[in-house]
mmCIF file of C-alpha atoms in Angstrom:
data_model
loop_
_atom_site.group_PDB
_atom_site.id
_atom_site.type_symbol
_atom_site.label_atom_id
_atom_site.label_comp_id
_atom_site.label_asym_id
_atom_site.label_seq_id
_atom_site.Cartn_x
_atom_site.Cartn_y
_atom_site.Cartn_z
ATOM 1 C CA MET A 192 -15.454 -5.644 -7.068
ATOM 2 C CA LYS A 193 -18.137 -2.514 -6.954
ATOM 3 C CA PHE A 194 -17.185 0.188 -4.549
ATOM 4 C CA ARG A 195 -20.077 0.909 -2.367
ATOM 5 C CA ILE A 196 -20.600 3.288 0.881
ATOM 6 C CA GLY A 197 -21.601 1.465 3.820
ATOM 7 C CA SER A 198 -24.139 2.562 6.829
ATOM 8 C CA GLY A 199 -21.094 3.437 8.614
ATOM 9 C CA ALA A 200 -19.624 5.607 6.044
ATOM 10 C CA LEU A 201 -22.265 7.385 5.690
ATOM 11 C CA ALA A 202 -22.929 8.169 9.770
ATOM 12 C CA ALA A 203 -19.564 9.215 9.473
ATOM 13 C CA LEU A 204 -19.760 11.758 6.385
ATOM 14 C CA ALA A 205 -23.152 12.970 8.041
ATOM 15 C CA LEU A 206 -21.644 13.583 11.375
ATOM 16 C CA GLY A 207 -18.011 14.775 9.854
ATOM 17 C CA ALA A 208 -20.276 17.525 8.113
ATOM 18 C CA ALA A 209 -22.329 18.767 10.941
ATOM 19 C CA ILE A 210 -19.508 19.252 13.093
ATOM 20 C CA VAL A 211 -18.003 21.396 10.076
ATOM 21 C CA ALA A 212 -21.366 22.964 9.976
ATOM 22 C CA ALA A 213 -21.000 23.659 13.984
ATOM 23 C CA GLY A 214 -18.040 25.246 13.555
ATOM 24 C CA CYS A 215 -16.006 22.927 15.992
ATOM 25 C CA ALA A 216 -12.262 23.529 16.694
ATOM 26 C CA GLY A 217 -10.691 20.126 16.077
ATOM 27 C CA GLY A 218 -7.622 18.756 17.997
ATOM 28 C CA SER A 219 -5.006 20.715 15.986
ATOM 29 C CA LYS A 220 -3.251 24.118 16.596
ATOM 30 C CA GLN A 221 -2.370 27.165 15.433
ATOM 31 C CA ASP A 222 1.552 26.668 15.777
ATOM 32 C CA GLU A 223 1.212 23.008 14.390
ATOM 33 C CA ILE A 224 0.625 20.602 11.349
ATOM 34 C CA VAL A 225 -1.316 17.112 11.574
ATOM 35 C CA ILE A 226 -1.045 14.419 9.304
ATOM 36 C CA GLY A 227 -3.176 11.535 9.161
ATOM 37 C CA VAL A 228 -2.525 8.208 9.087
ATOM 38 C CA TYR A 229 -4.731 5.037 9.122
ATOM 39 C CA GLY A 230 -4.170 1.427 8.423
ATOM 40 C CA SER A 231 -5.123 -1.913 9.839
ATOM 41 C CA LEU A 232 -3.398 -2.166 13.437
ATOM 42 C CA THR A 233 -5.580 -4.797 14.232
ATOM 43 C CA GLY A 234 -7.345 -7.555 12.328
ATOM 44 C CA SER A 235 -6.236 -10.478 10.133
ATOM 45 C CA ASP A 236 -3.329 -8.489 7.679
ATOM 46 C CA ALA A 237 -2.673 -6.284 10.853
ATOM 47 C CA THR A 238 1.099 -6.068 9.862
ATOM 48 C CA PHE A 239 -0.219 -3.775 6.752
ATOM 49 C CA GLY A 240 -0.851 -0.970 9.343
ATOM 50 C CA GLN A 241 1.821 -1.439 11.632
ATOM 51 C CA SER A 242 4.278 -1.361 9.068
ATOM 52 C CA THR A 243 2.927 1.687 7.541
ATOM 53 C CA LYS A 244 3.124 2.944 10.693
ATOM 54 C CA SER A 245 6.485 2.634 11.810
ATOM 55 C CA GLY A 246 7.587 3.958 8.563
ATOM 56 C CA VAL A 247 5.928 7.137 8.554
ATOM 57 C CA GLU A 248 7.703 6.970 12.573
ATOM 58 C CA VAL A 249 10.782 6.432 10.703
ATOM 59 C CA ALA A 250 10.351 9.674 9.142
ATOM 60 C CA MET A 251 8.839 11.775 11.453
ATOM 61 C CA LYS A 252 12.223 10.780 13.924
ATOM 62 C CA GLN A 253 14.156 11.928 11.412
ATOM 63 C CA LEU A 254 12.592 15.076 11.055
ATOM 64 C CA ALA A 255 12.245 15.285 14.971
ATOM 65 C CA ASP A 256 16.335 14.952 14.638
ATOM 66 C CA HIS A 257 17.572 17.191 12.090
ATOM 67 C CA GLN A 258 14.248 19.620 12.387
ATOM 68 C CA GLY A 259 13.214 19.902 15.783
ATOM 69 C CA GLY A 260 10.053 18.171 14.101
ATOM 70 C CA ARG A 261 9.323 21.460 12.216
ATOM 71 C CA ILE A 262 8.658 22.784 9.197
ATOM 72 C CA GLY A 263 8.271 26.456 8.078
ATOM 73 C CA GLY A 264 8.579 26.688 11.797
ATOM 74 C CA LEU A 265 5.285 24.897 12.559
ATOM 75 C CA LYS A 266 5.736 21.502 14.514
ATOM 76 C CA VAL A 267 4.813 18.793 12.668
ATOM 77 C CA ARG A 268 2.324 15.504 14.444
ATOM 78 C CA THR A 269 0.853 13.092 13.344
ATOM 79 C CA VAL A 270 -2.577 11.135 14.196
ATOM 80 C CA ASN A 271 -2.771 7.411 14.000
ATOM 81 C CA GLU A 272 -6.461 5.735 13.463
ATOM 82 C CA ASP A 273 -6.794 1.726 13.174
ATOM 83 C CA ASP A 274 -9.485 0.819 10.447
ATOM 84 C CA GLN A 275 -9.598 -2.732 11.899
ATOM 85 C CA GLY A 276 -9.282 -3.775 8.154
ATOM 86 C CA LYS A 277 -12.588 -2.838 7.381
ATOM 87 C CA ALA A 278 -13.471 -0.721 4.758
ATOM 88 C CA GLU A 279 -16.676 0.609 6.364
ATOM 89 C CA GLU A 280 -14.394 1.559 9.293
ATOM 90 C CA ALA A 281 -11.802 3.047 7.027
ATOM 91 C CA ALA A 282 -14.299 5.647 5.700
ATOM 92 C CA THR A 283 -15.322 6.436 9.021
ATOM 93 C CA VAL A 284 -11.700 7.209 10.611
ATOM 94 C CA VAL A 285 -10.341 9.225 7.645
ATOM 95 C CA GLN A 286 -13.828 11.447 8.275
ATOM 96 C CA LYS A 287 -12.648 12.050 11.691
ATOM 97 C CA LEU A 288 -8.808 12.503 10.818
ATOM 98 C CA ILE A 289 -10.462 15.463 8.542
ATOM 99 C CA ASN A 290 -12.903 16.980 10.458
ATOM 100 C CA GLN A 291 -11.929 16.599 14.031
ATOM 101 C CA ASP A 292 -8.099 16.156 14.286
ATOM 102 C CA GLN A 293 -8.042 18.687 11.408
ATOM 103 C CA VAL A 294 -5.459 16.862 9.302
ATOM 104 C CA VAL A 295 -3.732 18.886 6.043
ATOM 105 C CA SER A 296 -3.160 15.082 4.239
ATOM 106 C CA VAL A 297 -3.577 11.755 5.218
ATOM 107 C CA ILE A 298 -1.442 8.657 4.459
ATOM 108 C CA GLY A 299 -3.205 5.317 4.050
ATOM 109 C CA GLU A 300 -4.097 2.581 3.193
ATOM 110 C CA VAL A 301 -2.536 -0.377 1.853
ATOM 111 C CA ALA A 302 -5.167 -2.652 1.387
ATOM 112 C CA SER A 303 -7.111 -1.196 -2.260
ATOM 113 C CA SER A 304 -10.657 -1.708 -0.978
ATOM 114 C CA ARG A 305 -10.293 0.452 2.003
ATOM 115 C CA SER A 306 -8.540 2.983 -0.011
ATOM 116 C CA LEU A 307 -11.112 3.122 -2.262
ATOM 117 C CA ALA A 308 -13.346 3.670 0.796
ATOM 118 C CA ALA A 309 -11.697 6.611 1.970
ATOM 119 C CA ALA A 310 -10.333 8.528 -0.954
ATOM 120 C CA PRO A 311 -13.795 10.027 -2.124
ATOM 121 C CA ILE A 312 -13.790 11.370 1.313
ATOM 122 C CA CYS A 313 -10.798 13.107 1.045
ATOM 123 C CA GLN A 314 -11.343 14.291 -2.612
ATOM 124 C CA ALA A 315 -14.506 15.574 -1.406
ATOM 125 C CA ALA A 316 -12.661 17.723 1.492
ATOM 126 C CA GLY A 317 -9.815 18.567 -0.649
ATOM 127 C CA VAL A 318 -7.670 16.837 1.522
ATOM 128 C CA PRO A 319 -4.599 15.291 -0.062
ATOM 129 C CA MET A 320 -4.702 11.496 0.479
ATOM 130 C CA ILE A 321 -1.203 9.068 -0.462
ATOM 131 C CA THR A 322 -1.747 5.806 -0.503
ATOM 132 C CA PRO A 323 1.577 4.310 -0.081
ATOM 133 C CA SER A 324 0.774 0.723 -1.372
ATOM 134 C CA SER A 325 -2.544 0.342 -2.685
ATOM 135 C CA THR A 326 -1.997 -1.188 -6.254
ATOM 136 C CA ASN A 327 -5.831 -1.382 -7.903
ATOM 137 C CA PRO A 328 -5.573 1.428 -10.776
ATOM 138 C CA LYS A 329 -9.044 2.412 -9.612
ATOM 139 C CA VAL A 330 -8.054 4.284 -6.461
ATOM 140 C CA THR A 331 -6.311 7.321 -7.863
ATOM 141 C CA GLN A 332 -8.894 7.462 -10.688
ATOM 142 C CA VAL A 333 -11.260 9.059 -7.329
ATOM 143 C CA GLY A 334 -9.862 12.570 -8.045
ATOM 144 C CA ASP A 335 -7.048 14.643 -8.374
ATOM 145 C CA TYR A 336 -6.513 14.975 -4.519
ATOM 146 C CA ILE A 337 -5.429 11.274 -4.261
ATOM 147 C CA PHE A 338 -1.892 9.873 -4.983
ATOM 148 C CA ARG A 339 0.225 6.497 -4.729
ATOM 149 C CA MET A 340 3.673 5.907 -4.171
ATOM 150 C CA CYS A 341 3.684 2.169 -5.692
ATOM 151 C CA PHE A 342 3.107 0.360 -8.936
ATOM 152 C CA LEU A 343 -0.196 -0.339 -10.089
ATOM 153 C CA ASP A 344 -1.531 -3.720 -10.305
ATOM 154 C CA ASP A 345 -1.797 -3.739 -13.909
ATOM 155 C CA PHE A 346 2.246 -3.714 -14.136
ATOM 156 C CA GLN A 347 2.140 -5.974 -11.249
ATOM 157 C CA GLY A 348 0.014 -8.623 -13.208
ATOM 158 C CA GLN A 349 1.646 -8.033 -16.416
ATOM 159 C CA THR A 350 5.248 -8.445 -13.863
ATOM 160 C CA MET A 351 4.445 -12.020 -12.709
ATOM 161 C CA ALA A 352 2.788 -13.327 -15.967
ATOM 162 C CA ARG A 353 6.158 -12.341 -17.868
ATOM 163 C CA PHE A 354 8.411 -13.864 -15.010
ATOM 164 C CA ALA A 355 6.542 -17.440 -15.024
ATOM 165 C CA LEU A 356 6.505 -17.818 -19.076
ATOM 166 C CA GLU A 357 10.074 -16.040 -19.640
ATOM 167 C CA ASN A 358 11.599 -16.683 -16.386
ATOM 168 C CA LEU A 359 10.078 -19.982 -15.334
ATOM 169 C CA GLY A 360 8.698 -20.942 -18.907
ATOM 170 C CA LEU A 361 5.424 -22.359 -17.337
ATOM 171 C CA LYS A 362 2.071 -22.643 -20.145
ATOM 172 C CA LYS A 363 -0.406 -23.428 -17.716
ATOM 173 C CA VAL A 364 -1.520 -21.713 -14.294
ATOM 174 C CA ALA A 365 -4.387 -21.867 -12.015
ATOM 175 C CA ILE A 366 -5.650 -19.099 -9.898
ATOM 176 C CA LEU A 367 -7.036 -18.695 -6.559
ATOM 177 C CA LYS A 368 -8.339 -15.041 -5.777
ATOM 178 C CA ASP A 369 -10.145 -13.868 -3.496
ATOM 179 C CA VAL A 370 -13.143 -12.637 -4.477
ATOM 180 C CA LYS A 371 -14.312 -9.891 -1.720
ATOM 181 C CA SER A 372 -10.868 -8.217 -2.419
ATOM 182 C CA ASP A 373 -10.261 -5.318 -5.367
ATOM 183 C CA TYR A 374 -7.186 -5.957 -4.717
ATOM 184 C CA SER A 375 -7.228 -9.697 -5.506
ATOM 185 C CA VAL A 376 -9.447 -9.896 -8.076
ATOM 186 C CA GLY A 377 -7.864 -6.795 -10.528
ATOM 187 C CA LEU A 378 -4.616 -8.719 -10.131
ATOM 188 C CA ALA A 379 -5.623 -11.679 -10.938
ATOM 189 C CA GLN A 380 -7.487 -10.431 -14.223
ATOM 190 C CA TYR A 381 -4.311 -8.800 -15.226
ATOM 191 C CA PHE A 382 -2.419 -11.633 -14.824
ATOM 192 C CA THR A 383 -5.211 -13.604 -17.001
ATOM 193 C CA ASP A 384 -4.985 -10.891 -19.839
ATOM 194 C CA ALA A 385 -0.900 -10.849 -19.809
ATOM 195 C CA PHE A 386 0.115 -14.577 -19.633
ATOM 196 C CA THR A 387 -2.535 -15.951 -22.284
ATOM 197 C CA LYS A 388 -1.722 -12.557 -24.557
ATOM 198 C CA GLY A 389 1.716 -14.328 -24.305
ATOM 199 C CA GLY A 390 0.580 -17.918 -24.887
ATOM 200 C CA GLY A 391 -0.298 -19.238 -21.731
ATOM 201 C CA LYS A 392 -3.078 -20.862 -20.332
ATOM 202 C CA ILE A 393 -5.511 -20.580 -17.144
ATOM 203 C CA VAL A 394 -6.648 -23.856 -16.934
ATOM 204 C CA GLY A 395 -8.548 -23.563 -14.239
ATOM 205 C CA GLU A 396 -9.488 -21.137 -11.262
ATOM 206 C CA GLN A 397 -11.457 -20.630 -8.142
ATOM 207 C CA ALA A 398 -12.097 -18.522 -5.130
ATOM 208 C CA TYR A 399 -11.969 -17.901 -1.356
ATOM 209 C CA GLN A 400 -12.934 -14.436 0.903
ATOM 210 C CA ALA A 401 -10.505 -13.357 3.494
ATOM 211 C CA GLY A 402 -10.970 -15.001 6.754
ATOM 212 C CA ASP A 403 -11.220 -18.722 5.617
ATOM 213 C CA GLN A 404 -9.744 -21.500 7.066
ATOM 214 C CA ASP A 405 -10.198 -24.556 4.860
ATOM 215 C CA PHE A 406 -9.198 -24.616 1.127
ATOM 216 C CA SER A 407 -9.088 -27.935 0.470
ATOM 217 C CA ALA A 408 -11.963 -27.914 -2.032
ATOM 218 C CA ALA A 409 -10.557 -25.180 -4.299
ATOM 219 C CA LEU A 410 -7.227 -26.767 -3.922
ATOM 220 C CA THR A 411 -8.693 -30.262 -4.932
ATOM 221 C CA ALA A 412 -10.062 -28.667 -7.758
ATOM 222 C CA ILE A 413 -7.231 -27.087 -8.844
ATOM 223 C CA LYS A 414 -4.409 -30.337 -8.216
ATOM 224 C CA ALA A 415 -6.993 -31.635 -11.127
ATOM 225 C CA ARG A 416 -6.232 -29.279 -13.888
ATOM 226 C CA ASN A 417 -2.461 -30.555 -13.506
ATOM 227 C CA PRO A 418 -1.220 -26.618 -13.579
ATOM 228 C CA ASP A 419 2.173 -25.717 -13.952
ATOM 229 C CA ALA A 420 1.835 -23.058 -10.839
ATOM 230 C CA ILE A 421 -0.873 -21.507 -9.162
ATOM 231 C CA PHE A 422 -1.060 -17.725 -9.040
ATOM 232 C CA ILE A 423 -2.619 -16.398 -5.758
ATOM 233 C CA PRO A 424 -3.401 -12.666 -5.359
ATOM 234 C CA GLY A 425 -4.167 -12.286 -2.367
ATOM 235 C CA TYR A 426 -2.755 -11.020 1.205
ATOM 236 C CA TYR A 427 -0.241 -13.094 3.831
ATOM 237 C CA THR A 428 -2.927 -14.621 5.951
ATOM 238 C CA GLU A 429 -4.516 -16.903 3.409
ATOM 239 C CA VAL A 430 -1.714 -17.421 0.871
ATOM 240 C CA GLY A 431 -0.027 -18.853 4.375
ATOM 241 C CA LEU A 432 -2.822 -21.544 5.077
ATOM 242 C CA ILE A 433 -3.500 -21.616 1.377
ATOM 243 C CA ALA A 434 0.553 -23.065 0.621
ATOM 244 C CA ARG A 435 0.686 -24.953 4.141
ATOM 245 C CA LYS A 436 -3.023 -27.174 2.804
ATOM 246 C CA ALA A 437 -1.568 -27.362 -0.850
ATOM 247 C CA ARG A 438 1.640 -28.752 0.006
ATOM 248 C CA GLU A 439 -0.491 -31.313 2.609
ATOM 249 C CA LEU A 440 -2.570 -32.274 -0.567
ATOM 250 C CA GLY A 441 0.255 -32.950 -2.774
ATOM 251 C CA ILE A 442 0.572 -30.456 -4.588
ATOM 252 C CA THR A 443 4.315 -29.426 -5.308
ATOM 253 C CA VAL A 444 3.987 -26.996 -8.312
ATOM 254 C CA PRO A 445 5.362 -22.960 -7.674
ATOM 255 C CA LEU A 446 2.748 -20.561 -6.105
ATOM 256 C CA LEU A 447 3.018 -17.359 -7.634
ATOM 257 C CA GLY A 448 1.899 -13.555 -6.182
ATOM 258 C CA GLY A 449 2.239 -10.277 -5.797
ATOM 259 C CA ASP A 450 2.957 -7.635 -3.132
ATOM 260 C CA GLY A 451 0.195 -8.700 -0.777
ATOM 261 C CA TRP A 452 2.201 -11.553 0.313
ATOM 262 C CA GLU A 453 4.854 -9.050 1.682
ATOM 263 C CA SER A 454 4.742 -9.386 5.496
ATOM 264 C CA GLU A 455 7.359 -10.494 7.864
ATOM 265 C CA LYS A 456 4.419 -12.775 9.238
ATOM 266 C CA LEU A 457 4.111 -14.741 5.565
ATOM 267 C CA LEU A 458 7.229 -17.012 6.524
ATOM 268 C CA GLU A 459 6.220 -17.743 9.465
ATOM 269 C CA ILE A 460 2.378 -19.091 8.650
ATOM 270 C CA GLY A 461 3.377 -20.586 5.832
ATOM 271 C CA GLY A 462 6.408 -22.306 6.818
ATOM 272 C CA ASP A 463 8.393 -24.502 4.330
ATOM 273 C CA ALA A 464 4.919 -24.711 2.369
ATOM 274 C CA LEU A 465 6.286 -21.623 0.653
ATOM 275 C CA ASN A 466 9.925 -23.162 -0.602
ATOM 276 C CA GLY A 467 9.899 -22.308 -4.225
ATOM 277 C CA SER A 468 7.277 -19.788 -4.636
ATOM 278 C CA TYR A 469 7.921 -16.194 -5.887
ATOM 279 C CA TYR A 470 6.386 -12.952 -5.455
ATOM 280 C CA SER A 471 6.649 -9.427 -6.934
ATOM 281 C CA ASN A 472 7.563 -6.979 -4.694
ATOM 282 C CA HIS A 473 8.638 -3.271 -4.434
ATOM 283 C CA TRP A 474 12.107 -3.741 -3.040
ATOM 284 C CA ALA A 475 14.531 -6.594 -1.779
ATOM 285 C CA LEU A 476 16.426 -5.773 1.834
ATOM 286 C CA ASP A 477 20.240 -7.029 -0.035
ATOM 287 C CA LYS A 478 19.541 -4.246 -2.377
ATOM 288 C CA PRO A 479 22.922 -2.480 -2.798
ATOM 289 C CA ASP A 480 21.531 0.690 -2.728
ATOM 290 C CA SER A 481 22.889 3.901 -0.619
ATOM 291 C CA VAL A 482 18.830 5.474 -0.165
ATOM 292 C CA LEU A 483 17.848 2.194 1.248
ATOM 293 C CA GLN A 484 20.660 0.902 3.016
ATOM 294 C CA GLY A 485 20.346 4.181 5.272
ATOM 295 C CA PHE A 486 16.806 3.880 5.993
ATOM 296 C CA LEU A 487 17.250 0.204 6.873
ATOM 297 C CA ASP A 488 19.864 1.180 9.321
ATOM 298 C CA ALA A 489 17.461 4.169 10.735
ATOM 299 C CA TYR A 490 14.685 1.627 10.892
ATOM 300 C CA ARG A 491 16.910 -0.898 12.617
ATOM 301 C CA ALA A 492 17.850 1.242 15.192
ATOM 302 C CA GLN A 493 14.252 2.342 16.219
ATOM 303 C CA PHE A 494 12.709 -0.728 15.774
ATOM 304 C CA LYS A 495 15.484 -3.654 16.450
ATOM 305 C CA SER A 496 13.687 -5.346 13.096
ATOM 306 C CA ASP A 497 13.977 -5.234 9.616
ATOM 307 C CA PRO A 498 11.363 -3.408 7.837
ATOM 308 C CA ASP A 499 9.169 -4.994 4.730
ATOM 309 C CA ALA A 500 8.299 -3.010 2.206
ATOM 310 C CA ILE A 501 4.977 -1.784 3.109
ATOM 311 C CA GLY A 502 6.845 0.344 5.721
ATOM 312 C CA GLY A 503 9.775 1.548 3.059
ATOM 313 C CA LEU A 504 6.381 2.943 1.287
ATOM 314 C CA ALA A 505 5.142 4.355 3.845
ATOM 315 C CA TYR A 506 8.420 6.310 4.499
ATOM 316 C CA ASP A 507 8.927 7.749 0.970
ATOM 317 C CA ALA A 508 4.898 8.841 1.005
ATOM 318 C CA ALA A 509 6.095 10.819 4.415
ATOM 319 C CA GLN A 510 9.249 12.422 2.851
ATOM 320 C CA VAL A 511 7.436 13.311 -0.538
ATOM 321 C CA LEU A 512 4.831 15.253 1.598
ATOM 322 C CA PHE A 513 7.500 16.908 3.960
ATOM 323 C CA GLN A 514 9.047 17.757 0.434
ATOM 324 C CA ALA A 515 5.904 19.372 -0.081
ATOM 325 C CA MET A 516 5.182 21.443 2.402
ATOM 326 C CA GLU A 517 8.836 22.059 2.955
ATOM 327 C CA LYS A 518 8.642 24.179 -0.842
ATOM 328 C CA LEU A 519 5.086 25.819 0.474
ATOM 329 C CA ALA A 520 7.070 27.227 3.552
ATOM 330 C CA ALA A 521 9.618 28.657 1.249
ATOM 331 C CA ASP A 522 7.428 29.199 -1.507
ATOM 332 C CA ASP A 523 4.384 30.990 0.170
ATOM 333 C CA PRO A 524 4.760 31.262 3.514
ATOM 334 C CA LYS A 525 1.321 32.769 4.455
ATOM 335 C CA THR A 526 -0.335 30.336 2.677
ATOM 336 C CA PHE A 527 1.759 27.687 4.254
ATOM 337 C CA ALA A 528 0.920 29.479 7.610
ATOM 338 C CA ALA A 529 -2.605 28.795 7.531
ATOM 339 C CA LEU A 530 -2.547 24.720 7.361
ATOM 340 C CA GLY A 531 -1.736 25.644 10.895
ATOM 341 C CA SER A 532 -4.318 28.405 11.719
ATOM 342 C CA ALA A 533 -7.033 28.014 9.474
ATOM 343 C CA LYS A 534 -9.805 25.509 10.142
ATOM 344 C CA ALA A 535 -11.343 22.993 8.086
ATOM 345 C CA GLY A 536 -13.800 24.044 5.673
ATOM 346 C CA THR A 537 -12.680 28.020 4.885
ATOM 347 C CA PRO A 538 -11.771 29.327 2.226
ATOM 348 C CA GLU A 539 -8.062 29.771 3.460
ATOM 349 C CA ARG A 540 -7.483 26.233 4.086
ATOM 350 C CA LYS A 541 -8.553 25.348 1.189
ATOM 351 C CA ALA A 542 -6.333 27.618 -0.740
ATOM 352 C CA ALA A 543 -3.731 25.857 1.109
ATOM 353 C CA LEU A 544 -4.359 22.301 1.097
ATOM 354 C CA ALA A 545 -5.107 23.239 -2.912
ATOM 355 C CA LYS A 546 -1.327 24.706 -3.348
ATOM 356 C CA LEU A 547 -0.351 21.681 -0.878
ATOM 357 C CA ARG A 548 -1.810 19.272 -3.446
ATOM 358 C CA ASP A 549 -0.087 20.750 -6.291
ATOM 359 C CA LEU A 550 3.159 20.807 -4.839
ATOM 360 C CA ILE A 551 2.498 16.661 -4.325
ATOM 361 C CA ALA A 552 1.472 16.363 -7.889
ATOM 362 C CA ALA A 553 4.403 18.547 -9.214
ATOM 363 C CA THR A 554 6.928 15.224 -7.405
ATOM 364 C CA LYS A 555 9.799 14.286 -9.869
ATOM 365 C CA ASP A 556 12.669 11.846 -9.348
ATOM 366 C CA PHE A 557 12.416 11.897 -5.731
ATOM 367 C CA PRO A 558 14.752 9.461 -4.077
ATOM 368 C CA GLY A 559 12.958 7.022 -2.551
ATOM 369 C CA VAL A 560 14.027 4.319 -0.424
ATOM 370 C CA THR A 561 11.897 1.945 -2.754
ATOM 371 C CA GLY A 562 13.236 3.670 -6.208
ATOM 372 C CA THR A 563 12.963 6.752 -7.647
ATOM 373 C CA ILE A 564 9.397 8.490 -7.615
ATOM 374 C CA THR A 565 8.460 11.183 -10.332
ATOM 375 C CA LEU A 566 4.117 10.853 -9.809
ATOM 376 C CA ASP A 567 2.795 10.766 -13.600
ATOM 377 C CA ALA A 568 -0.476 13.241 -14.421
ATOM 378 C CA ASN A 569 -2.281 10.355 -12.837
ATOM 379 C CA ARG A 570 -0.457 11.115 -9.846
ATOM 380 C CA ASP A 571 0.924 7.413 -10.118
ATOM 381 C CA ALA A 572 4.684 6.483 -9.429
ATOM 382 C CA SER A 573 6.139 4.537 -12.221
ATOM 383 C CA LYS A 574 8.668 2.085 -11.118
ATOM 384 C CA PRO A 575 10.179 -1.152 -11.865
ATOM 385 C CA ALA A 576 8.937 -4.058 -9.723
ATOM 386 C CA VAL A 577 11.305 -6.808 -8.318
ATOM 387 C CA VAL A 578 10.825 -10.821 -7.850
ATOM 388 C CA ILE A 579 11.607 -12.258 -4.835
ATOM 389 C CA GLU A 580 11.875 -16.040 -4.607
ATOM 390 C CA ILE A 581 11.673 -17.681 -1.254
ATOM 391 C CA LYS A 582 14.457 -20.513 -0.952
ATOM 392 C CA GLY A 583 15.222 -22.057 2.053
ATOM 393 C CA GLY A 584 12.966 -20.356 4.303
ATOM 394 C CA ARG A 585 14.196 -16.725 3.317
ATOM 395 C CA LYS A 586 12.849 -14.025 1.053
ATOM 396 C CA VAL A 587 15.739 -13.665 -1.704
ATOM 397 C CA TYR A 588 16.241 -11.450 -4.419
ATOM 398 C CA ASN A 589 15.296 -12.930 -7.869
ATOM 399 C CA THR A 590 15.012 -10.321 -10.803
ATOM 400 C CA THR A 591 14.214 -7.053 -11.466
ATOM 401 C CA ILE A 592 11.197 -6.085 -14.260
ATOM 402 C CA GLN A 593 11.238 -2.852 -15.920
ATOM 403 C CA PRO A 594 7.681 -1.073 -17.111
#
């Protein structure tokens, strides 16, 4: 889907420019650093934003416990914004975070469409944006201030195509995609390219839109093509409903998907209809990794529940940002101090943000909870993917696919 800035975003840009031009002081104080976090705290995929917020909160609690909540002597504070799952609103809240709250970096979004709406604003302002979970390749192509902690959709599509061909022995797959989602459209294409290149055949393709409730016509058309499986590169709400309807129509083949399925709500919505399905993901909770298990212990102690991978990626994004701040404070205290004292748009502020950007870009072999993170020349993390199988109403690790 081609990216266009809506009227709401244009209004926000104008408002932000006016704030800077008038020299309005924002919400930050000279002795603190503010980090913006934005996501879908409400809406049909609200767990994405809530998980992101929770993952950052674990990192903030650890910073408070070990360093009094400070880096380089400056207090670190977060401001959370809800974009309601809307691209236009993502642009609006990020503009507000930059110009009103004076954030030094932005963490978000999960949905690629919303990251694509916000990234041009961060790039223009020279404020580093780290998307924990947006997998569409176009996101970091916006500019050199945009980073990501997760693998990309081209690899994710190849992962599921290879898994379908080599692990499940499938030859004929149908696709049901969300035509209004950059993520879904892109992932469907990458899967198709890899699956057909490997000798498989796409026997049918149907479409839906986020918010749809009735998938009978699309699934009936797919059933007539007699596929070995259905690839559904969507988000968990619609995927759960599609799974239930598919089983009601007598479709028993495996359902395949990507990390947009990852939510605690997936099984709640889809129930037993999801048994025998598979999706690519960033981690498996039962992986015996000390860094991952340490995070899980901290998360469970703080929230009394298990995190999903979205929360883990957000935690990694915050820790990578903290590491860059720590290094800037140690190497260049005067420039670091400008992050807390210089206002948005000033030369001192721009110079400090540029150095912070450079240090984030230099991230190498960082021990994240979702894997070791080294950012490449395109500011993307190269990582393996795991495949989760849904079996007996539980998410079970199946295999790891290397890049």
